[in-house]
Coordinates of N, CA and C in Angstrom, one line a residue:
M1 N 32.4 -43.3 -29.0 CA 31.5 -44.3 -28.2 C 30.4 -44.7 -29.1
T2 N 30.1 -46.0 -29.2 CA 29.1 -46.5 -30.0 C 27.8 -46.4 -29.3
T3 N 26.7 -46.6 -30.0 CA 25.4 -46.5 -29.4 C 25.2 -47.6 -28.4
E4 N 25.8 -48.8 -28.6 CA 25.6 -49.9 -27.7 C 26.3 -49.6 -26.4
N5 N 27.4 -48.8 -26.4 CA 28.1 -48.6 -25.2 C 27.5 -47.4 -24.3
R6 N 26.7 -46.6 -24.9 CA 26.1 -45.5 -24.2 C 25.0 -46.0 -23.2
K7 N 25.0 -45.3 -22.1 CA 24.0 -45.7 -21.1 C 22.6 -45.2 -21.7
Q8 N 21.6 -46.0 -21.4 CA 20.3 -45.7 -21.9 C 19.8 -44.6 -21.0
R9 N 19.3 -43.5 -21.5 CA 18.8 -42.4 -20.7 C 17.3 -42.7 -20.4
L10 N 16.9 -42.3 -19.2 CA 15.5 -42.4 -18.9 C 14.7 -41.6 -19.8
R11 N 13.6 -42.1 -20.2 CA 12.6 -41.4 -21.0 C 11.7 -40.6 -20.2
R12 N 11.3 -39.5 -20.6 CA 10.2 -38.7 -19.9 C 8.9 -39.4 -20.1
L13 N 8.1 -39.5 -19.1 CA 6.8 -40.1 -19.3 C 5.9 -39.4 -20.3
D14 N 5.3 -40.2 -21.2 CA 4.4 -39.6 -22.2 C 3.1 -39.2 -21.5
L15 N 2.6 -40.0 -20.6 CA 1.4 -39.8 -20.0 C 1.6 -40.0 -18.5
L16 N 0.9 -39.2 -17.7 CA 0.9 -39.4 -16.3 C -0.5 -39.5 -15.8
F17 N -0.9 -40.6 -15.2 CA -2.3 -40.8 -14.8 C -2.4 -40.5 -13.3
V18 N -3.1 -39.4 -13.0 CA -3.3 -39.0 -11.6 C -4.8 -38.7 -11.5
H19 N -5.5 -39.2 -10.5 CA -6.9 -38.9 -10.2 C -6.9 -37.5 -9.5
S20 N -7.6 -36.6 -10.0 CA -7.7 -35.2 -9.4 C -6.3 -34.7 -9.3
P21 N -5.6 -34.4 -10.4 CA -4.2 -33.9 -10.3 C -4.3 -32.5 -9.7
V22 N -3.1 -32.1 -9.1 CA -3.0 -30.8 -8.5 C -2.1 -30.0 -9.4
Y23 N -2.6 -28.8 -9.8 CA -1.8 -27.9 -10.7 C -1.5 -26.7 -9.9
F24 N -0.3 -26.1 -10.3 CA 0.1 -24.8 -9.8 C -0.1 -23.9 -11.0
V25 N -0.9 -22.9 -10.9 CA -1.3 -22.0 -12.0 C -1.0 -20.6 -11.7
T26 N -0.5 -19.9 -12.7 CA -0.3 -18.4 -12.6 C -1.0 -17.8 -13.8
A27 N -1.8 -16.7 -13.6 CA -2.5 -16.0 -14.6 C -2.2 -14.5 -14.4
C28 N -1.9 -13.8 -15.5 CA -1.5 -12.4 -15.4 C -2.5 -11.5 -16.1
M29 N -2.5 -10.3 -15.6 CA -3.4 -9.3 -16.3 C -2.7 -8.8 -17.6
E30 N -3.5 -8.4 -18.5 CA -3.0 -7.8 -19.8 C -2.2 -6.6 -19.4
H31 N -1.1 -6.4 -20.0 CA -0.2 -5.3 -19.8 C 0.2 -5.1 -18.3
R32 N 0.0 -6.2 -17.6 CA 0.3 -6.2 -16.1 C -0.4 -5.1 -15.4
R33 N -1.6 -4.9 -15.8 CA -2.4 -3.8 -15.1 C -2.7 -4.3 -13.7
K34 N -2.6 -3.4 -12.8 CA -2.7 -3.6 -11.3 C -4.2 -3.5 -11.0
L35 N -5.0 -4.6 -11.2 CA -6.4 -4.5 -11.0 C -7.0 -5.5 -10.0
L36 N -6.1 -6.5 -9.6 CA -6.7 -7.7 -8.9 C -6.7 -7.5 -7.3
A37 N -5.8 -6.9 -6.7 CA -5.7 -6.8 -5.3 C -6.7 -5.9 -4.7
T38 N -7.9 -6.3 -4.8 CA -9.0 -5.5 -4.2 C -10.0 -6.4 -3.4
A39 N -10.7 -5.8 -2.5 CA -11.6 -6.6 -1.7 C -12.7 -7.2 -2.6
A40 N -13.2 -6.4 -3.6 CA -14.2 -6.9 -4.5 C -13.8 -8.1 -5.4
V41 N -12.6 -8.0 -5.9 CA -12.0 -9.2 -6.7 C -11.8 -10.4 -5.8
H42 N -11.3 -10.1 -4.6 CA -11.0 -11.2 -3.7 C -12.3 -11.9 -3.3
E43 N -13.4 -11.2 -3.0 CA -14.7 -11.8 -2.7 C -15.2 -12.6 -3.9
T44 N -15.1 -12.0 -5.1 CA -15.5 -12.8 -6.3 C -14.8 -14.1 -6.5
F45 N -13.4 -14.0 -6.3 CA -12.6 -15.2 -6.4 C -13.0 -16.2 -5.3
L46 N -13.2 -15.8 -4.1 CA -13.6 -16.8 -3.0 C -14.9 -17.4 -3.3
R47 N -15.9 -16.6 -3.8 CA -17.2 -17.2 -4.1 C -17.1 -18.2 -5.3
F48 N -16.3 -17.8 -6.3 CA -16.1 -18.7 -7.4 C -15.4 -20.0 -6.9
G49 N -14.4 -19.9 -6.1 CA -13.7 -21.1 -5.6 C -14.6 -22.0 -4.7
Q50 N -15.4 -21.4 -3.9 CA -16.3 -22.2 -3.0 C -17.3 -22.9 -3.8
E51 N -17.7 -22.5 -5.0 CA -18.7 -23.2 -5.8 C -18.0 -24.2 -6.7
G52 N -16.7 -24.3 -6.7 CA -15.9 -25.1 -7.6 C -16.2 -26.6 -7.6
P53 N -16.4 -27.2 -6.4 CA -16.6 -28.7 -6.3 C -17.9 -29.1 -7.2
A54 N -18.9 -28.3 -7.3 CA -20.0 -28.6 -8.1 C -19.7 -28.7 -9.6
H55 N -18.5 -28.1 -9.9 CA -18.1 -28.1 -11.3 C -16.8 -29.0 -11.5
G56 N -16.4 -29.7 -10.5 CA -15.2 -30.6 -10.6 C -13.9 -29.9 -10.3
A57 N -13.8 -28.8 -9.5 CA -12.6 -28.1 -9.3 C -12.5 -27.6 -7.9
W58 N -11.3 -27.8 -7.3 CA -11.1 -27.3 -5.9 C -9.9 -26.4 -5.8
I59 N -10.0 -25.2 -5.4 CA -8.9 -24.3 -5.2 C -8.3 -24.6 -3.9
G60 N -7.0 -24.7 -3.8 CA -6.3 -24.9 -2.6 C -5.8 -23.5 -2.1
A61 N -4.5 -23.4 -1.9 CA -3.8 -22.2 -1.5 C -3.8 -21.2 -2.7
Y62 N -3.8 -20.0 -2.4 CA -3.8 -18.9 -3.5 C -3.2 -17.6 -2.9
V63 N -2.6 -16.8 -3.8 CA -2.3 -15.5 -3.5 C -2.7 -14.6 -4.7
I64 N -3.4 -13.5 -4.4 CA -3.8 -12.6 -5.5 C -2.9 -11.4 -5.3
M65 N -2.1 -11.1 -6.4 CA -1.2 -9.9 -6.4 C -1.9 -8.9 -7.2
P66 N -1.4 -7.6 -7.2 CA -2.1 -6.6 -8.0 C -2.2 -6.9 -9.5
D67 N -1.2 -7.5 -10.1 CA -1.3 -7.8 -11.5 C -1.3 -9.2 -12.0
H68 N -1.3 -10.1 -11.0 CA -1.4 -11.6 -11.3 C -1.9 -12.4 -10.1
L69 N -2.2 -13.6 -10.4 CA -2.6 -14.5 -9.3 C -1.9 -15.8 -9.4
H70 N -1.7 -16.5 -8.3 CA -1.1 -17.8 -8.2 C -2.1 -18.7 -7.5
L71 N -2.3 -19.9 -7.9 CA -3.2 -20.8 -7.1 C -2.9 -22.2 -7.4
F72 N -3.3 -23.0 -6.5 CA -3.2 -24.5 -6.7 C -4.6 -25.0 -6.9
I73 N -4.8 -25.8 -7.8 CA -6.2 -26.3 -8.1 C -6.1 -27.8 -8.4
A74 N -7.1 -28.5 -7.9 CA -7.3 -30.0 -8.2 C -8.5 -30.0 -9.1
T75 N -8.5 -30.8 -10.1 CA -9.7 -31.0 -11.0 C -10.1 -32.4 -11.1
D76 N -11.3 -32.6 -11.4 CA -11.9 -33.9 -11.8 C -11.9 -33.8 -13.3
N77 N -11.0 -34.5 -13.9 CA -10.8 -34.4 -15.4 C -12.1 -34.8 -16.1
E78 N -12.9 -35.6 -15.5 CA -14.2 -36.0 -16.2 C -15.2 -34.9 -16.2
K79 N -15.1 -33.9 -15.4 CA -16.1 -32.9 -15.4 C -15.6 -31.6 -16.0
V80 N -14.3 -31.3 -15.9 CA -13.8 -30.0 -16.3 C -12.3 -30.1 -16.8
T81 N -12.0 -29.3 -17.8 CA -10.6 -29.2 -18.2 C -10.0 -28.0 -17.5
L82 N -8.7 -28.0 -17.3 CA -8.1 -26.8 -16.7 C -8.3 -25.6 -17.5
A83 N -8.2 -25.7 -18.8 CA -8.4 -24.5 -19.7 C -9.8 -24.0 -19.6
A84 N -10.8 -24.8 -19.6 CA -12.2 -24.4 -19.5 C -12.4 -23.7 -18.1
W85 N -11.8 -24.3 -17.1 CA -12.0 -23.7 -15.8 C -11.4 -22.4 -15.7
M86 N -10.2 -22.2 -16.2 CA -9.5 -20.9 -16.2 C -10.3 -19.9 -17.0
R87 N -10.8 -20.2 -18.1 CA -11.7 -19.3 -18.9 C -12.8 -18.8 -18.0
S88 N -13.4 -19.7 -17.3 CA -14.6 -19.4 -16.4 C -14.1 -18.5 -15.3
L89 N -13.0 -18.8 -14.7 CA -12.5 -17.9 -13.6 C -12.2 -16.5 -14.1
K90 N -11.5 -16.4 -15.2 CA -11.1 -15.1 -15.8 C -12.4 -14.3 -16.2
N91 N -13.4 -15.0 -16.8 CA -14.6 -14.3 -17.1 C -15.4 -13.8 -15.9
T92 N -15.4 -14.6 -14.9 CA -16.1 -14.2 -13.6 C -15.4 -13.0 -13.0
I93 N -14.1 -13.0 -12.9 CA -13.4 -11.8 -12.4 C -13.5 -10.6 -13.3
S94 N -13.5 -10.8 -14.6 CA -13.7 -9.8 -15.6 C -15.0 -9.1 -15.4
K95 N -16.1 -9.9 -15.2 CA -17.4 -9.3 -15.0 C -17.4 -8.4 -13.7
A96 N -16.7 -8.9 -12.7 CA -16.6 -8.0 -11.4 C -15.9 -6.8 -11.7
L97 N -14.8 -6.8 -12.5 CA -14.0 -5.6 -12.9 C -14.9 -4.7 -13.7
R98 N -15.6 -5.2 -14.7 CA -16.4 -4.3 -15.5 C -17.5 -3.6 -14.7
S99 N -18.0 -4.3 -13.6 CA -19.0 -3.6 -12.8 C -18.4 -2.4 -12.1
T100 N -17.1 -2.3 -12.0 CA -16.4 -1.2 -11.3 C -15.9 -0.2 -12.3
G101 N -16.2 -0.4 -13.6 CA -15.8 0.5 -14.7 C -14.5 0.1 -15.4
V102 N -13.9 -1.0 -15.1 CA -12.6 -1.4 -15.8 C -13.0 -2.0 -17.2
T103 N -12.3 -1.5 -18.2 CA -12.6 -1.9 -19.5 C -11.7 -3.0 -20.0
P104 N -12.2 -4.0 -20.8 CA -11.3 -5.1 -21.2 C -10.3 -4.5 -22.3
P105 N -9.3 -5.3 -22.7 CA -9.0 -6.6 -22.2 C -8.4 -6.6 -20.8
D106 N -8.8 -7.6 -20.0 CA -8.3 -7.7 -18.6 C -7.1 -8.6 -18.5
W107 N -7.2 -9.8 -19.1 CA -6.3 -10.9 -18.8 C -5.4 -11.1 -20.0
Q108 N -4.2 -11.6 -19.8 CA -3.4 -12.2 -20.9 C -4.1 -13.4 -21.4
K109 N -4.0 -13.7 -22.6 CA -4.8 -14.8 -23.2 C -4.4 -16.2 -22.6
T110 N -3.1 -16.3 -22.2 CA -2.7 -17.6 -21.8 C -2.5 -17.6 -20.3
F111 N -2.1 -18.7 -19.7 CA -1.8 -18.8 -18.3 C -0.7 -19.9 -18.2
F112 N 0.0 -19.9 -17.1 CA 1.1 -20.9 -16.9 C 0.5 -21.9 -15.9
D113 N 0.7 -23.2 -16.3 CA 0.3 -24.3 -15.3 C 1.4 -25.3 -15.3
H114 N 1.5 -25.9 -14.1 CA 2.5 -26.9 -13.8 C 1.8 -28.0 -13.0
L115 N 1.9 -29.3 -13.5 CA 1.3 -30.4 -12.8 C 2.3 -30.8 -11.7
L116 N 1.8 -30.8 -10.5 CA 2.6 -31.2 -9.4 C 2.8 -32.7 -9.3
R117 N 4.0 -33.1 -9.0 CA 4.3 -34.5 -8.9 C 4.6 -35.1 -7.6
S118 N 4.6 -34.2 -6.6 CA 4.9 -34.7 -5.2 C 4.3 -33.7 -4.2
S119 N 4.1 -34.2 -3.0 CA 3.6 -33.3 -1.9 C 4.7 -32.2 -1.6
E120 N 5.9 -32.6 -1.8 CA 7.0 -31.6 -1.6 C 6.8 -30.4 -2.5
S121 N 6.4 -30.7 -3.8 CA 6.3 -29.6 -4.7 C 5.2 -28.6 -4.3
Y122 N 4.1 -29.1 -3.7 CA 3.0 -28.3 -3.3 C 3.5 -27.4 -2.2
S123 N 4.2 -27.9 -1.2 CA 4.6 -27.1 0.0 C 5.7 -26.2 -0.4
E124 N 6.7 -26.6 -1.3 CA 7.8 -25.8 -1.7 C 7.2 -24.6 -2.6
N125 N 6.4 -24.9 -3.5 CA 5.8 -23.8 -4.3 C 5.0 -22.9 -3.5
W126 N 4.2 -23.4 -2.5 CA 3.4 -22.5 -1.7 C 4.3 -21.6 -0.8
N127 N 5.3 -22.2 -0.2 CA 6.2 -21.4 0.6 C 6.9 -20.3 -0.2
Y128 N 7.2 -20.5 -1.4 CA 7.8 -19.5 -2.3 C 6.7 -18.4 -2.7
V129 N 5.6 -18.9 -3.2 CA 4.5 -18.0 -3.7 C 4.0 -17.1 -2.6
R130 N 3.7 -17.6 -1.4 CA 3.1 -16.8 -0.4 C 4.0 -15.6 0.0
Q131 N 5.3 -15.7 -0.3 CA 6.2 -14.6 0.0 C 6.2 -13.5 -1.1
N132 N 5.4 -13.7 -2.2 CA 5.4 -12.7 -3.3 C 5.0 -11.3 -2.8
P133 N 4.0 -11.1 -1.9 CA 3.7 -9.7 -1.5 C 4.9 -9.1 -0.7
V134 N 5.6 -10.0 0.0 CA 6.8 -9.5 0.8 C 7.9 -9.0 -0.2
R135 N 8.2 -9.9 -1.2 CA 9.3 -9.6 -2.1 C 8.9 -8.3 -3.0
A136 N 7.6 -8.1 -3.2 CA 7.2 -7.0 -3.9 C 7.1 -5.7 -3.1
G137 N 7.4 -5.8 -1.8 CA 7.4 -4.7 -0.9 C 6.0 -4.2 -0.5
L138 N 5.0 -5.0 -0.6 CA 3.7 -4.6 -0.3 C 3.3 -4.8 1.2
V139 N 4.0 -5.8 1.8 CA 3.9 -6.0 3.3 C 5.2 -6.5 3.8
R140 N 5.3 -6.5 5.2 CA 6.6 -6.9 5.8 C 6.6 -8.4 5.9
N141 N 5.4 -9.0 6.2 CA 5.4 -10.5 6.3 C 4.1 -11.0 5.6
A142 N 4.1 -12.2 5.1 CA 3.0 -12.7 4.2 C 1.7 -12.7 4.9
E143 N 1.7 -12.9 6.3 CA 0.4 -12.9 7.0 C -0.3 -11.6 7.0
E144 N 0.4 -10.5 6.6 CA -0.3 -9.2 6.6 C -1.0 -9.0 5.3
W145 N -0.7 -9.8 4.2 CA -1.4 -9.6 2.9 C -2.8 -10.2 3.0
P146 N -3.8 -9.3 2.7 CA -5.2 -9.7 2.8 C -5.7 -10.6 1.7
F147 N -4.9 -10.8 0.6 CA -5.4 -11.5 -0.6 C -4.7 -12.8 -0.8
L148 N -4.5 -13.5 0.3 CA -4.0 -14.9 0.2 C -4.7 -15.8 1.2
G149 N -4.7 -17.1 0.9 CA -5.4 -18.0 1.8 C -5.5 -19.4 1.2
E150 N -6.4 -20.1 1.7 CA -6.7 -21.5 1.2 C -8.2 -21.7 1.2
I151 N -8.7 -22.2 0.1 CA -10.2 -22.4 0.1 C -10.4 -23.9 0.5
F152 N -9.7 -24.8 -0.1 CA -9.8 -26.2 0.2 C -8.4 -26.8 0.5
A153 N -8.3 -27.7 1.5 CA -7.0 -28.3 1.8 C -6.8 -29.4 0.7
L154 N -5.8 -29.2 -0.2 CA -5.5 -30.1 -1.2 C -4.4 -31.1 -0.8
E155 N -4.5 -32.2 -1.3 CA -3.5 -33.3 -1.0 C -3.0 -33.9 -2.2
Y156 N -1.7 -34.0 -2.4 CA -1.2 -34.8 -3.6 C -1.5 -36.3 -3.4
R157 N -2.0 -36.9 -4.4 CA -2.2 -38.3 -4.4 C -1.7 -38.9 -5.8
S158 N -0.9 -39.9 -5.7 CA -0.3 -40.5 -6.9 C -1.2 -41.5 -7.6
G159 N -2.4 -41.7 -7.1 CA -3.2 -42.7 -7.8 C -4.6 -42.8 -7.2

């Protein structure tokens, strides 16, 4: 088959322009240490999240597991990058852990992020993630897990 006869494949977009994109983020503790699922860390996380709009970031739904966390975040790219925001979140939680005697390193250096492309992605990802404590055998149903919730109601917008 010659090049002319082959169907043209769709190219992946090089750039995607979205105002206040919504990311699905996962961050893990170094050596998967089980340090996060505590009332003190949860309170620190909530306080950090509630102060986010002043810094151009809004946390939506989240679940804090013993050794990792999942969250949805929308950012105002003009004020903050996702990498800088994650550094700040990790540092804030690390300070709270140090105050309880936990020694660093706390976090894996990297984190996983995925830019959501549709409202279905948000709800599908959230429905899966919120079941993490159930799949891990920590609770019988997700509503029993004290370290999940939503700080701001996020909405996917394509422009």
